[in-house]
mmCIF file of C-alpha atoms and ligand atoms in Angstrom:
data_model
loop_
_atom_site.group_PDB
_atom_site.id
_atom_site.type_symbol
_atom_site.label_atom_id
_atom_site.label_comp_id
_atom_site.label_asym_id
_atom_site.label_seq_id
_atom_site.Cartn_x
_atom_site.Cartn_y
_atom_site.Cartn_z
ATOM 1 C CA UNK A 30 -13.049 20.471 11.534
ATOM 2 C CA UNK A 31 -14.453 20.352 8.345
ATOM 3 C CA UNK A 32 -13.234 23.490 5.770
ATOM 4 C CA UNK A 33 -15.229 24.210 3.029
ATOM 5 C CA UNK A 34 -13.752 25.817 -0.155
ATOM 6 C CA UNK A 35 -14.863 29.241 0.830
ATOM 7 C CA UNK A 36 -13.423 29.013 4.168
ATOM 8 C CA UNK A 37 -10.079 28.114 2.576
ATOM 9 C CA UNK A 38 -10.041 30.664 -0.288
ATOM 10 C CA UNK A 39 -10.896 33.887 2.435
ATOM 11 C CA UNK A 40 -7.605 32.102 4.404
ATOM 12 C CA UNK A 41 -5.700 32.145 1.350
ATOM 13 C CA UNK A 42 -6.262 36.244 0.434
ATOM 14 C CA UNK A 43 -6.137 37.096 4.273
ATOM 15 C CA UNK A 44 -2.698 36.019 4.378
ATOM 16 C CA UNK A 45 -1.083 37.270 1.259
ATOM 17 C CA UNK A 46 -0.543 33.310 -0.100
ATOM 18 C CA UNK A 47 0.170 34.236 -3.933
ATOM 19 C CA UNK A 48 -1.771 31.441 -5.268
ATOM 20 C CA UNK A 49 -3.610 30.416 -8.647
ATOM 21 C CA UNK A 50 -6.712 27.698 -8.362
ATOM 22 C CA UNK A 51 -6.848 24.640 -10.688
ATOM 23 C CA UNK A 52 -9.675 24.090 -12.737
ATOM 24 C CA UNK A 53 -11.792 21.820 -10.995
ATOM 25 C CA UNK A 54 -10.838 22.855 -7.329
ATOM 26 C CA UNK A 55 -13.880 22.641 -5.802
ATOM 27 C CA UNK A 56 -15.636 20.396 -7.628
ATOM 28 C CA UNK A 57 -17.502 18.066 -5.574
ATOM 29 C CA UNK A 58 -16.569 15.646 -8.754
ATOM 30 C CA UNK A 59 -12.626 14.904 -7.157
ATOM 31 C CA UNK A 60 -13.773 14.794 -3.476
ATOM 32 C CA UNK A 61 -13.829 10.982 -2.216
ATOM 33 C CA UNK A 62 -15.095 11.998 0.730
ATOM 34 C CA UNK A 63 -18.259 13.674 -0.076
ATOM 35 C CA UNK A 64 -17.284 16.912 1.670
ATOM 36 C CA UNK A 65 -16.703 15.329 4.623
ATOM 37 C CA UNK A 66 -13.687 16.062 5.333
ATOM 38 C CA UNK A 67 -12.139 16.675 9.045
ATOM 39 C CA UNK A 68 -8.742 18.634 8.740
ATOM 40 C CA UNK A 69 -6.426 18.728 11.607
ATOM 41 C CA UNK A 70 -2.952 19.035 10.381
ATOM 42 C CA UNK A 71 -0.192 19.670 7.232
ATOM 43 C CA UNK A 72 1.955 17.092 5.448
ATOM 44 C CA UNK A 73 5.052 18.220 3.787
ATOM 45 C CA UNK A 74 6.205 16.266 0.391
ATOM 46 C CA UNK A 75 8.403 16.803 -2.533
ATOM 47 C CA UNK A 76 7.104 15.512 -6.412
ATOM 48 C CA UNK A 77 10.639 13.966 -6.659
ATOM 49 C CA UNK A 78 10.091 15.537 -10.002
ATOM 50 C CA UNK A 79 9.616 18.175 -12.716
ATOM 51 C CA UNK A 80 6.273 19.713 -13.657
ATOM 52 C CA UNK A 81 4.207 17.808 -11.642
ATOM 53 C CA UNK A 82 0.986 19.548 -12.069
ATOM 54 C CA UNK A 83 -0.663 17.864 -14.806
ATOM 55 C CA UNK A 84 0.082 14.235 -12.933
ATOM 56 C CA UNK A 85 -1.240 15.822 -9.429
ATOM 57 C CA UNK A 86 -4.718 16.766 -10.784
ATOM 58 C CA UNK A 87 -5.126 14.358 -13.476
ATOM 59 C CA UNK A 88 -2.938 11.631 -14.512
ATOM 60 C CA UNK A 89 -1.899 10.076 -11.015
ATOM 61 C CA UNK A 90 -3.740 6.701 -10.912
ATOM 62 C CA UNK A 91 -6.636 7.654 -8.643
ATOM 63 C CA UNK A 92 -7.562 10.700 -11.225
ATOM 64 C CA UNK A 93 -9.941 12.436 -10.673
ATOM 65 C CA UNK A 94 -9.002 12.253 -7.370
ATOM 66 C CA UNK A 95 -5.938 14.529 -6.622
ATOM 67 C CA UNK A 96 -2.620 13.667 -5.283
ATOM 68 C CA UNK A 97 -2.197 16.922 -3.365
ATOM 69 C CA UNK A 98 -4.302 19.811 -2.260
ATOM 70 C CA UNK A 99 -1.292 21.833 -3.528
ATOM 71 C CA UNK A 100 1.800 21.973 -5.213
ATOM 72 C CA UNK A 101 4.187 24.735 -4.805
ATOM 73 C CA UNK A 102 5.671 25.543 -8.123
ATOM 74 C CA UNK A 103 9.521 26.525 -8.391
ATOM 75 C CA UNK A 104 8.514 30.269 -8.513
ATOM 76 C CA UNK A 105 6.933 30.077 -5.244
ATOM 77 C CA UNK A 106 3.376 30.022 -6.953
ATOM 78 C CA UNK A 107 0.584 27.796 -5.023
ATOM 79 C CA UNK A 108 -1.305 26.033 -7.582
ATOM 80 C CA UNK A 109 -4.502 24.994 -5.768
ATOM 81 C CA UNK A 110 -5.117 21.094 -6.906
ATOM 82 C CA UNK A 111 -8.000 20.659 -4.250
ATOM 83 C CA UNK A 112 -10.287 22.644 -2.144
ATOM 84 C CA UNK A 113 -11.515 19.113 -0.231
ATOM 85 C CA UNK A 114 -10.128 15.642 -0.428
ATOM 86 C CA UNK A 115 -7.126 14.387 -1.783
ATOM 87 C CA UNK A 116 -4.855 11.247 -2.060
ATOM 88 C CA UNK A 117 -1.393 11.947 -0.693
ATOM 89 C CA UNK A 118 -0.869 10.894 2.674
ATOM 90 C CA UNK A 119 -1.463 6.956 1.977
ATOM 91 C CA UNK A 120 -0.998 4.108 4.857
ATOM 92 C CA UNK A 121 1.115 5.531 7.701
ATOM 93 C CA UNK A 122 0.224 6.874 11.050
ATOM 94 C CA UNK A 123 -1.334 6.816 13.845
ATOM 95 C CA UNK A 124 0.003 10.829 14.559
ATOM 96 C CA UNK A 125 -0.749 11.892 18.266
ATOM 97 C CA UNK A 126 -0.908 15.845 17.461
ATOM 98 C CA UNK A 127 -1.768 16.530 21.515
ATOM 99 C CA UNK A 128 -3.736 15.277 24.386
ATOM 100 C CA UNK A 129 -7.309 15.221 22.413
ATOM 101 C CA UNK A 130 -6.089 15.211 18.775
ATOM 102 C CA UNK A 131 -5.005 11.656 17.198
ATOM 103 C CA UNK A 132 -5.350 11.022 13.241
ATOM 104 C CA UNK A 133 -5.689 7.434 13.122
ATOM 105 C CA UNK A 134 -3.762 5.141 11.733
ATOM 106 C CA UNK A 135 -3.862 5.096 7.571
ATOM 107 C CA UNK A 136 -6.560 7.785 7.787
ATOM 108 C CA UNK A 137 -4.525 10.828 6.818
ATOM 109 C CA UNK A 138 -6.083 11.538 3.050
ATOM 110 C CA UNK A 139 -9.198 12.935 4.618
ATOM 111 C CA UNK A 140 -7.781 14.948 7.380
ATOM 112 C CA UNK A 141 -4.159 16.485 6.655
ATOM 113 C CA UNK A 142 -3.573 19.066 4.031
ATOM 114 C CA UNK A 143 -0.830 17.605 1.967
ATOM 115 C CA UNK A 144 1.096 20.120 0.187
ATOM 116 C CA UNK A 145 4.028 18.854 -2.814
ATOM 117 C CA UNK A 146 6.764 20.762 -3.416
ATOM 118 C CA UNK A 147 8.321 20.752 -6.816
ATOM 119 C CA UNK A 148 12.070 19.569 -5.870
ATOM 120 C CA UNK A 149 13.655 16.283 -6.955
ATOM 121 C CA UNK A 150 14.351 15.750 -3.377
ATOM 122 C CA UNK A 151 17.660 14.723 -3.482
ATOM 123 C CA UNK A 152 19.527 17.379 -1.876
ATOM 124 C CA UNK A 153 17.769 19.937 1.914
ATOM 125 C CA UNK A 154 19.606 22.522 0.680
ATOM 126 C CA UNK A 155 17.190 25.854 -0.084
ATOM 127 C CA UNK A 156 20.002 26.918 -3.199
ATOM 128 C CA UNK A 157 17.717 27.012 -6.041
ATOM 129 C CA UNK A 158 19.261 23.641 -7.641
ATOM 130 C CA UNK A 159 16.776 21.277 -9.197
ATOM 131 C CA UNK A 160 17.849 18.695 -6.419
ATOM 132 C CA UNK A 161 16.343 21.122 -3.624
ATOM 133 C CA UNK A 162 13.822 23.882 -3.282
ATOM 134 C CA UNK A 163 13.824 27.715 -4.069
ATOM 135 C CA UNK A 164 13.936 30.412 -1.397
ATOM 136 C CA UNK A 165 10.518 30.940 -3.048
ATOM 137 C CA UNK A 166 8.940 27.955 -2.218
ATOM 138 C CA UNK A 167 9.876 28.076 0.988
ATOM 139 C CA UNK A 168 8.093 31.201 1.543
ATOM 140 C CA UNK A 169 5.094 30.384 -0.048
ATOM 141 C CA UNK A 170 4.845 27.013 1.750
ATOM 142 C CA UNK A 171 5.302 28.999 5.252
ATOM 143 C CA UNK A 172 2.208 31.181 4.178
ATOM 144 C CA UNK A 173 0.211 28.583 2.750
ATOM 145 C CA UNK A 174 0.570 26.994 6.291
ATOM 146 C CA UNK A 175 -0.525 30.136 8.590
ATOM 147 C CA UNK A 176 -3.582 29.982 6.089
ATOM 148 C CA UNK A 177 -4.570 26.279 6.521
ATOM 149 C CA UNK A 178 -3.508 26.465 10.327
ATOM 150 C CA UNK A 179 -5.949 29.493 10.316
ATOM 151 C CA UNK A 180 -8.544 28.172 8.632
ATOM 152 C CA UNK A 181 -8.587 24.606 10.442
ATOM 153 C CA UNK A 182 -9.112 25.856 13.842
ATOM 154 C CA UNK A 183 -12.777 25.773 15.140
ATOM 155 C CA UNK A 184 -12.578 28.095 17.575
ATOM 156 C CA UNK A 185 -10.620 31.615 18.512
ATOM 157 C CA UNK A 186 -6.870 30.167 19.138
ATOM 158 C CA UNK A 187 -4.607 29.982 16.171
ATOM 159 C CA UNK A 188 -3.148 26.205 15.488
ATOM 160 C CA UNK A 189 0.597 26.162 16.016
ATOM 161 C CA UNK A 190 3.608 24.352 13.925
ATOM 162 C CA UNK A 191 2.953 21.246 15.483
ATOM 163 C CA UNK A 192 0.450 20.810 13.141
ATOM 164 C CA UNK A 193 2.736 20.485 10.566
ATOM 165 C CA UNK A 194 5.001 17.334 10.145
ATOM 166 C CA UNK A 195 6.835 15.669 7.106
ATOM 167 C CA UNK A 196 5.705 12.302 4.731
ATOM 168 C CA UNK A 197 8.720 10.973 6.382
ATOM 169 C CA UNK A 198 6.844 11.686 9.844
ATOM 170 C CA UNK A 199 3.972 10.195 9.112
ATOM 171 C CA UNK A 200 4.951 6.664 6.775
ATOM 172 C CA UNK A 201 8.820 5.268 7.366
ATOM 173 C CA UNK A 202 8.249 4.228 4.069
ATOM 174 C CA UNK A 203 8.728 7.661 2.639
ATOM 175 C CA UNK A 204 11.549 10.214 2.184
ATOM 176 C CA UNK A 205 9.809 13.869 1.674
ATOM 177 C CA UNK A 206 11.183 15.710 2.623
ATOM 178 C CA UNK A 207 14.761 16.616 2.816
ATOM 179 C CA UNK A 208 14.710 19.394 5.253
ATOM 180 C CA UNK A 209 14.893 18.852 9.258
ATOM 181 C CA UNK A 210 11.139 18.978 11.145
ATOM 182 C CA UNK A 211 12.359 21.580 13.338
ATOM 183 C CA UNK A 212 13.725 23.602 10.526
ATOM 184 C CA UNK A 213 10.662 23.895 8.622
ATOM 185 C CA UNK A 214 8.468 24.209 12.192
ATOM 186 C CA UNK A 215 11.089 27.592 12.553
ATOM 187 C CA UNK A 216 10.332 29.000 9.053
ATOM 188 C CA UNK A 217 6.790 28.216 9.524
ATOM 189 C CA UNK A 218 6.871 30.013 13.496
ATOM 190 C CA UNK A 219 8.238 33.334 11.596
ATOM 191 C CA UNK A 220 5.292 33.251 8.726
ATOM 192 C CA UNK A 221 2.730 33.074 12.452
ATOM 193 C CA UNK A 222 4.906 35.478 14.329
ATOM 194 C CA UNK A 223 4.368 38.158 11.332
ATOM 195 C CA UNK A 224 0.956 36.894 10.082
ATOM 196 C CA UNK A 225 -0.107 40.549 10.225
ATOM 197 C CA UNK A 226 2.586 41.521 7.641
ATOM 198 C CA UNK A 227 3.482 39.337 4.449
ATOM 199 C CA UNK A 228 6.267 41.127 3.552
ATOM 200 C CA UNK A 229 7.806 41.407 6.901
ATOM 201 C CA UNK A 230 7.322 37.530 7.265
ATOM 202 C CA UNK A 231 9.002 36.942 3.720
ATOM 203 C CA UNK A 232 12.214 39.029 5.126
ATOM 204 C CA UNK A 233 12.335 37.085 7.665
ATOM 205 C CA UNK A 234 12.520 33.606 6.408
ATOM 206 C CA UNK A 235 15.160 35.177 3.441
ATOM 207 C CA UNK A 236 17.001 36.250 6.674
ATOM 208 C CA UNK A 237 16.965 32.452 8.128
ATOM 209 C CA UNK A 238 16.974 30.331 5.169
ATOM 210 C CA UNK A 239 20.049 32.521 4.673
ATOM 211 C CA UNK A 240 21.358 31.552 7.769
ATOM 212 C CA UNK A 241 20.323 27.528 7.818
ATOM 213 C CA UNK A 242 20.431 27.241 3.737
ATOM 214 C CA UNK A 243 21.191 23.076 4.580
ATOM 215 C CA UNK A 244 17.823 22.567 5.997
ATOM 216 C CA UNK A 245 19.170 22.140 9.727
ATOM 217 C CA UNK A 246 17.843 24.178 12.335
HETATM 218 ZN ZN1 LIG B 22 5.079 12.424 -0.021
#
């Protein structure tokens, strides 16, 4: 369904997703789509770098357009990049979500959130290295989802975690990321099981990532 920026930003304080907005979030100016957007699912990447926001909102090559609706700092911070369309999913696809819900082929940008999180990439393991991802992140990234998954669905049933796949699910020509499908779809199942209760959820996934710190489920 189409999610407007104030739609998004009530999902975002409802569920506790510490987050800071970008200049320019909402600014019809970096939408391709006109506001016509149609968003149906969550795509996982890693920068494969180091402070990546400046090049996500305004030096990738399709500037103004964004190269991520978000980017999930080391710290576990959300920096909003994009309240509406972004570049990040590129040619890939078709994804058969369920029985009614297909995202064609090569027509992800407009209808999956994509979310980059800062991590070289070259390592799954949650250990706070460069080469993987913060316990933080992970967190955040598990909220972030419960609020997009919230805020996508048109009518009174919550979206689950099979809304939520990898670049590497969508395009074999990608890597991002690291981690097992299942393994994130877990963390992401705890952040929904205690939507009610941020904190509670964020014990939870310290108590699993603990547990699977390689990225396996
Ligand atoms: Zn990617």
């Amino acid at each position: 369904m189409k999610v407007g920026t104030g739609r998004l930003r009530r999902r975002l304080d409802k569920y506790g997703v510490r987050y800071t907005l970008v200049k320019g979030w909402d600014s019809p100016a970096i939408d391709p789509y006109g506001g016509k957007n149609d968003m149906q699912g969550i795509l996982l990447h890693h920068t494969a770098g180091r402070d990546s926001l400046n090049y996500i909102c305004h030096t990738n090559p399709y500037a103004p357009v964004r190269a991520a609706h978000f980017l999930i700092a080391r710290n576990g911070m959300v920096y909003v990049c994009s309240g509406s369309g972004a570049y990040h999913a590129g040619r890939g696809g078709p994804w058969r979500i369920n029985k009614s819900t297909v995202i064609p082929k090569d027509s992800g940008n407009s209808r999956l959130y994509g979310i980059e999180i800062e991590s070289l990439g070259t390592s799954p393991r949650i250990d706070g290295t460069p080469a993987g991802m913060t316990v933080e992140q992970v967190i955040s990234t598990a909220l972030l989802c419960v609020a997009l998954l919230d805020a996508m669905r048109p009518g009174p049933v919550l979206y689950g975690v099979d809304r939520v796949i990898r670049h590497r699910d969508w395009t074999s020509r990608k890597i991002d990321v690291q981690q097992a499908l299942p393994w994130w779809r877990d963390v992401i199942r705890l952040a929904l099981d205690y939507r009610k209760d941020p904190k509670a959820a964020e014990t939870a996934i310290r108590r699993y990532v603990r547990d699977h710190p390689k990225g396996q489920a």
